[in-house]
């Protein structure tokens, strides 16, 4: 006999909310409860998520504590800064999985610098594949789902932190869905198609302190992070190119990655000679990695691919829910991508 | 206790083969046996299907009867003309599901005109949603999976055949994966991206007689088909615009579609005001439809979306396998698309 | 010694305005005067048109009669309904080229049905390649630039109007720039990429009466038009598939097209066996056509490609300006596309 | 009275050849002579370059010295290793502009390491915007056109070489046309669309030594280069993210760039706050740049956009031809892109 877990999704009309529902529809232990939105409250879900036919007739409700409470798990897929107030009122009998940034950073100063306002506090960080990453997640009542760029960047470099100097350079090419459904001119199809553009250049992207936090924690010393995101003409996927100078020319880099991820169900080091593509992880919870060393510079280069909406957001959220509930970590998740 | 069905896929390195494996990996009753290829035999599957991590280390074998026989079900995802010889030698203890064109047409003359050479015979046609479509598929030992364009076009127009005049006009916009991995200049990304182009214009596409066969069978009278496929810059998906003159200005078109598909799990008539997009069916076994009447012309216009690789090929193959095996028809299939 | 023509562009921050400026920068007889906008007034042009470096520092002014008057030619690239009031006040010493719909339709009833409100009147129609199309344009003081779909559809079918029955079916695949910079969810890159969708189905698109008007005028009898536009994942380009039943099985269709366009600098019937692609006309003023007959149905099929922003809007505007000014019609225009 | 320069293009069926012809058709001093190809010799140009209507009927000839000699300028757009033999036989009365790699590297050892075989010698390097870059190009009889990645990377970093440490990290996102019309599975539209992938990772791309050569020459000391190219789903365009640690926290980086490019017609430093997009330079000879400093790391970050086929190849070739012939350097070239 299986337990049925009743969940709610706040922010069900957006891309992260839609992806959560897509994955939860395939999860054998889940019953989908309340779906909430803001300006779209009152609409049928089909209008906003035409790919979720089994939920087509569900009505979006207002995002209120009253609507959300009483579920076993509440997923928050809200703009930054909207999670804390809701979460406080939900109580510890509800597991809250926050896909927003509110509870990711450990430093209140960092929060204030990068997001503004007061820090809402730090929750267990939802990247189990980091060193000791699972410890705080098993049985957790609150989880902060990592940002999409920090997920792929941290997994790409964490196994090497003892082998590298203190500064890493990351350039991550991303699809546009990471920006959500915001109505901005630069996100219009006519602007995006056929074009690449960088943004948040010079350390200005808010995921920078989160990557730094993860790598520094893994290293046990401060790691500096030069991070540049680049928008490419695709809906989903991030391909991160991550480089750092090796301390030692003789470092066995590949071995470090093999060891780190040997038992991880979702992080996959590709055989030598094959390189990741974002297509191969589309819709899946997998991260595909390849590593090499530029011998002329003694520089490590790691390339990693992730689906920003799946393992980069909603897949991680489901994975963390599984850990929080004591379910097998991979339940309802897959390493099979949708390609081509 | 569940039965486990052992399957093989011939043509496992191609797009149709990859999609079959993606779906079968999610099917609870399936054990994946031999995977075969032609020029790629000897390679690990990961090289050709990097999105299928659970099968990454599987070795592609030669496409021979020896390799394929002994499986409960053999899927053939081969170039046209290669299925018949293999199928003959497999015997009736093996269910054979042919994703190629060899056994779709009922008329040997049509076969010779459109494909050349001798007709290999006609198998039960794998489109259960056509009138009486399931009859020959339940318990079948051989199934001819429909072409992707005939699937979407036939489902778009079949409910209306009694209401329309004898000629239909179909323009279907398709992604490039329908052309397979053929190395042709016009299929290069540099040529395809940012560009639309028609092909097989003037009734020259081989799917034309198949659409005609389906609609004429549904109508009980000959239906003429003007069919033009258009290549658009996307990997997957077909959006078919199908029009025909109505016999009677008072025809209740919507009712005909509601009635035809009320109990169909995979064919979905959208609520009025919403129109199909191929994104919404990506990776799913769903067909999304909308119908309207151009009152100035008394002309029916139906727009339908399908994933050419999923419901358009591999999903239909799995659906037919379920029917052939006596499993619930929807096992391992989904109406949930991967969007955005 | 060359005359210099001083022009202004109203709506210079949008796509049509940007394309006008791109073309006019390459026109040897033009001096670019006032550039106006609405909500973007006060901005430097570079912010909105980063591809127009020679005009980077130009300031966008308010769209007022005061700003626009005094130029030899004023181009209006404004939302529908905004041209008439401005044009009236500009006086006949200024040539006004309206890229909007206000003055395209000859029937006031049609205007009211399709656009609402009172008809502003009919101006010379800017499609010189139609039969007698140049007559009213040479020396004109007012020009109504055709819609993008009517341009390609009318040129695709006009040479055949005497050969066909009275009803045509057109399905036109378009890039997204035709929708302008409107901030709508369905135009976001994440929604558009990888997806095709129809809109304005069932005769609901406002370009329908314009196509009908053109073809009926060319035929000298009413022609019915079934028109369906399909949005494809590309920024620019329209590929129109246009079909109609031939009256006579012996019609020499190709000859009709050869004759119609033999002397046209911008309309190009491709050699048999080659089919148009939108890539090939990107950025150019060319229309590429191919024609065939589906012998089974005795149905004409014409496929035509155009750049919706160039020949479909801004290129036509420049071509008409040339005619109005008595300059060689092809000045500043090209049949060379930017491909791949 | 203008001089007319008669040119030939070897490799006229490929992407670089097509772009050369597109630009040369707009050059007022050029007469287009022989067009040659290899396997496509005998075909009409239209079949391979459907966007070049004015040359549609030109026949592609064999690529031989006999065909090419007698022209004032011969452009070679051939695979690497094919230029030297032809160039030798052409004689000094013909200016030869080589778009291939054969004569770019100054070090014969580098050539042998990166390309294999014997070095054909070094020609004047066609990047006039580098320090002293024009000196050897004015009146040159032989020009080696730079690689596309070296063009954008070198221009992005050359003004800062005195301000930075000795190692630079470059990640360049590129469209697929840089790979030419090679029939490779990974270049198929179905593979490319919706996907990003890195290649030549770890210092393996052949453009690495060329970037190093340029930056080291500009610096007057060895500069190490970590270079990673990333393929994105677009036909044209490179967006390079280039970073390096600054020697001095007080460096006035912006001033260095303003000074370097103040008089350059094609290299454009954007106003602060605007970032380059590849769309904005599509089809143009412009390079758009923006610079910033990551203050936390004291690291320079430069983002630069170029059209790989235009300024990245064919535009540079025309610019160098102008210099070689003593024509104004910008003749026939534009800083106006085709967007959106």
PDB file of N, CA and C in Angstrom, chain A residues 15 176-177 180-185 187-193 233-235, chain C residues 15 176-177 180-185 187-193 233-235:
ATOM      1  N   UNK A  15       6.387  29.156 -15.578  1.00  0.00           N
ATOM      2  CA  UNK A  15       7.165  28.058 -16.150  1.00  0.00           C
ATOM      3  C   UNK A  15       7.618  27.065 -15.076  1.00  0.00           C
ATOM      4  N   UNK A 176      15.784  30.744 -22.654  1.00  0.00           N
ATOM      5  CA  UNK A 176      15.071  31.921 -22.165  1.00  0.00           C
ATOM      6  C   UNK A 176      14.054  31.622 -21.070  1.00  0.00           C
ATOM      7  N   UNK A 177      13.697  30.365 -20.868  1.00  0.00           N
ATOM      8  CA  UNK A 177      12.640  30.085 -19.897  1.00  0.00           C
ATOM      9  C   UNK A 177      13.070  30.425 -18.477  1.00  0.00           C
ATOM     10  N   UNK A 180      11.431  33.311 -17.038  1.00  0.00           N
ATOM     11  CA  UNK A 180       9.994  33.229 -16.776  1.00  0.00           C
ATOM     12  C   UNK A 180       9.159  33.868 -17.862  1.00  0.00           C
ATOM     13  N   UNK A 181       7.912  34.134 -17.511  1.00  0.00           N
ATOM     14  CA  UNK A 181       6.986  34.688 -18.502  1.00  0.00           C
ATOM     15  C   UNK A 181       6.953  36.216 -18.477  1.00  0.00           C
ATOM     16  N   UNK A 182       7.993  36.818 -17.920  1.00  0.00           N
ATOM     17  CA  UNK A 182       8.020  38.288 -17.854  1.00  0.00           C
ATOM     18  C   UNK A 182       7.880  38.890 -19.243  1.00  0.00           C
ATOM     19  N   UNK A 183       7.034  39.874 -19.363  1.00  0.00           N
ATOM     20  CA  UNK A 183       6.819  40.541 -20.644  1.00  0.00           C
ATOM     21  C   UNK A 183       7.842  41.654 -20.809  1.00  0.00           C
ATOM     22  N   UNK A 184       8.998  41.280 -21.360  1.00  0.00           N
ATOM     23  CA  UNK A 184      10.050  42.260 -21.626  1.00  0.00           C
ATOM     24  C   UNK A 184      10.428  42.177 -23.103  1.00  0.00           C
ATOM     25  N   UNK A 185      10.704  43.305 -23.684  1.00  0.00           N
ATOM     26  CA  UNK A 185      11.026  43.337 -25.112  1.00  0.00           C
ATOM     27  C   UNK A 185      12.163  42.391 -25.464  1.00  0.00           C
ATOM     28  N   UNK A 187      12.928  39.668 -24.382  1.00  0.00           N
ATOM     29  CA  UNK A 187      12.555  38.253 -24.308  1.00  0.00           C
ATOM     30  C   UNK A 187      11.571  37.841 -25.405  1.00  0.00           C
ATOM     31  N   UNK A 188      11.177  38.791 -26.238  1.00  0.00           N
ATOM     32  CA  UNK A 188      10.291  38.457 -27.364  1.00  0.00           C
ATOM     33  C   UNK A 188      10.992  37.490 -28.315  1.00  0.00           C
ATOM     34  N   UNK A 189      10.209  36.614 -28.890  1.00  0.00           N
ATOM     35  CA  UNK A 189      10.776  35.687 -29.855  1.00  0.00           C
ATOM     36  C   UNK A 189      11.558  36.376 -30.961  1.00  0.00           C
ATOM     37  N   UNK A 190      11.039  37.478 -31.462  1.00  0.00           N
ATOM     38  CA  UNK A 190      11.708  38.172 -32.566  1.00  0.00           C
ATOM     39  C   UNK A 190      13.093  38.671 -32.162  1.00  0.00           C
ATOM     40  N   UNK A 191      13.267  38.971 -30.888  1.00  0.00           N
ATOM     41  CA  UNK A 191      14.559  39.459 -30.407  1.00  0.00           C
ATOM     42  C   UNK A 191      15.520  38.311 -30.101  1.00  0.00           C
ATOM     43  N   UNK A 192      14.939  37.233 -29.607  1.00  0.00           N
ATOM     44  CA  UNK A 192      15.746  36.130 -29.091  1.00  0.00           C
ATOM     45  C   UNK A 192      16.244  35.221 -30.206  1.00  0.00           C
ATOM     46  N   UNK A 193      15.350  34.936 -31.162  1.00  0.00           N
ATOM     47  CA  UNK A 193      15.719  33.955 -32.189  1.00  0.00           C
ATOM     48  C   UNK A 193      16.857  34.494 -33.047  1.00  0.00           C
ATOM     49  N   UNK A 233      19.276  31.296 -28.254  1.00  0.00           N
ATOM     50  CA  UNK A 233      17.938  31.093 -28.817  1.00  0.00           C
ATOM     51  C   UNK A 233      17.400  29.685 -28.621  1.00  0.00           C
ATOM     52  N   UNK A 234      17.058  29.371 -27.398  1.00  0.00           N
ATOM     53  CA  UNK A 234      16.420  28.091 -27.096  1.00  0.00           C
ATOM     54  C   UNK A 234      15.560  28.317 -25.869  1.00  0.00           C
ATOM     55  N   UNK A 235      14.544  27.514 -25.695  1.00  0.00           N
ATOM     56  CA  UNK A 235      13.634  27.713 -24.574  1.00  0.00           C
ATOM     57  C   UNK A 235      14.228  27.216 -23.269  1.00  0.00           C
TER      58      UNK A 235
ATOM     59  N   UNK C  15       9.584  47.564 -35.345  1.00  0.00           N
ATOM     60  CA  UNK C  15      10.253  46.732 -36.342  1.00  0.00           C
ATOM     61  C   UNK C  15      10.110  47.298 -37.742  1.00  0.00           C
ATOM     62  N   UNK C 176       7.738  35.889 -36.445  1.00  0.00           N
ATOM     63  CA  UNK C 176       7.023  36.604 -35.390  1.00  0.00           C
ATOM     64  C   UNK C 176       7.120  38.118 -35.487  1.00  0.00           C
ATOM     65  N   UNK C 177       8.045  38.621 -36.298  1.00  0.00           N
ATOM     66  CA  UNK C 177       8.223  40.079 -36.318  1.00  0.00           C
ATOM     67  C   UNK C 177       7.005  40.787 -36.891  1.00  0.00           C
ATOM     68  N   UNK C 180       5.093  42.672 -34.476  1.00  0.00           N
ATOM     69  CA  UNK C 180       5.689  43.841 -33.861  1.00  0.00           C
ATOM     70  C   UNK C 180       6.277  43.553 -32.490  1.00  0.00           C
ATOM     71  N   UNK C 181       6.535  44.638 -31.752  1.00  0.00           N
ATOM     72  CA  UNK C 181       7.160  44.477 -30.435  1.00  0.00           C
ATOM     73  C   UNK C 181       6.125  44.382 -29.315  1.00  0.00           C
ATOM     74  N   UNK C 182       4.901  44.019 -29.669  1.00  0.00           N
ATOM     75  CA  UNK C 182       3.850  43.892 -28.648  1.00  0.00           C
ATOM     76  C   UNK C 182       4.285  42.929 -27.559  1.00  0.00           C
ATOM     77  N   UNK C 183       4.089  43.331 -26.316  1.00  0.00           N
ATOM     78  CA  UNK C 183       4.449  42.476 -25.191  1.00  0.00           C
ATOM     79  C   UNK C 183       3.278  41.546 -24.863  1.00  0.00           C
ATOM     80  N   UNK C 184       3.275  40.395 -25.543  1.00  0.00           N
ATOM     81  CA  UNK C 184       2.237  39.386 -25.301  1.00  0.00           C
ATOM     82  C   UNK C 184       2.912  38.065 -24.961  1.00  0.00           C
ATOM     83  N   UNK C 185       2.310  37.334 -24.053  1.00  0.00           N
ATOM     84  CA  UNK C 185       2.924  36.074 -23.620  1.00  0.00           C
ATOM     85  C   UNK C 185       3.189  35.136 -24.792  1.00  0.00           C
ATOM     86  N   UNK C 187       4.060  35.686 -27.643  1.00  0.00           N
ATOM     87  CA  UNK C 187       5.163  36.114 -28.509  1.00  0.00           C
ATOM     88  C   UNK C 187       6.522  36.011 -27.819  1.00  0.00           C
ATOM     89  N   UNK C 188       6.534  35.580 -26.563  1.00  0.00           N
ATOM     90  CA  UNK C 188       7.809  35.392 -25.869  1.00  0.00           C
ATOM     91  C   UNK C 188       8.643  34.317 -26.561  1.00  0.00           C
ATOM     92  N   UNK C 189       9.927  34.500 -26.549  1.00  0.00           N
ATOM     93  CA  UNK C 189      10.813  33.511 -27.136  1.00  0.00           C
ATOM     94  C   UNK C 189      10.558  32.108 -26.614  1.00  0.00           C
ATOM     95  N   UNK C 190      10.357  31.983 -25.316  1.00  0.00           N
ATOM     96  CA  UNK C 190      10.144  30.658 -24.731  1.00  0.00           C
ATOM     97  C   UNK C 190       8.904  29.976 -25.284  1.00  0.00           C
ATOM     98  N   UNK C 191       7.927  30.751 -25.678  1.00  0.00           N
ATOM     99  CA  UNK C 191       6.693  30.187 -26.227  1.00  0.00           C
ATOM    100  C   UNK C 191       6.830  29.876 -27.714  1.00  0.00           C
ATOM    101  N   UNK C 192       7.556  30.732 -28.382  1.00  0.00           N
ATOM    102  CA  UNK C 192       7.624  30.678 -29.841  1.00  0.00           C
ATOM    103  C   UNK C 192       8.605  29.608 -30.325  1.00  0.00           C
ATOM    104  N   UNK C 193       9.766  29.552 -29.654  1.00  0.00           N
ATOM    105  CA  UNK C 193      10.799  28.647 -30.160  1.00  0.00           C
ATOM    106  C   UNK C 193      10.344  27.204 -30.035  1.00  0.00           C
ATOM    107  N   UNK C 233       8.689  29.377 -35.665  1.00  0.00           N
ATOM    108  CA  UNK C 233       9.790  29.883 -34.848  1.00  0.00           C
ATOM    109  C   UNK C 233      10.911  30.522 -35.672  1.00  0.00           C
ATOM    110  N   UNK C 234      10.631  31.669 -36.199  1.00  0.00           N
ATOM    111  CA  UNK C 234      11.638  32.453 -36.911  1.00  0.00           C
ATOM    112  C   UNK C 234      11.229  33.920 -36.780  1.00  0.00           C
ATOM    113  N   UNK C 235      12.191  34.804 -36.884  1.00  0.00           N
ATOM    114  CA  UNK C 235      11.880  36.220 -36.699  1.00  0.00           C
ATOM    115  C   UNK C 235      11.203  36.808 -37.924  1.00  0.00           C
TER     116      UNK C 235
END
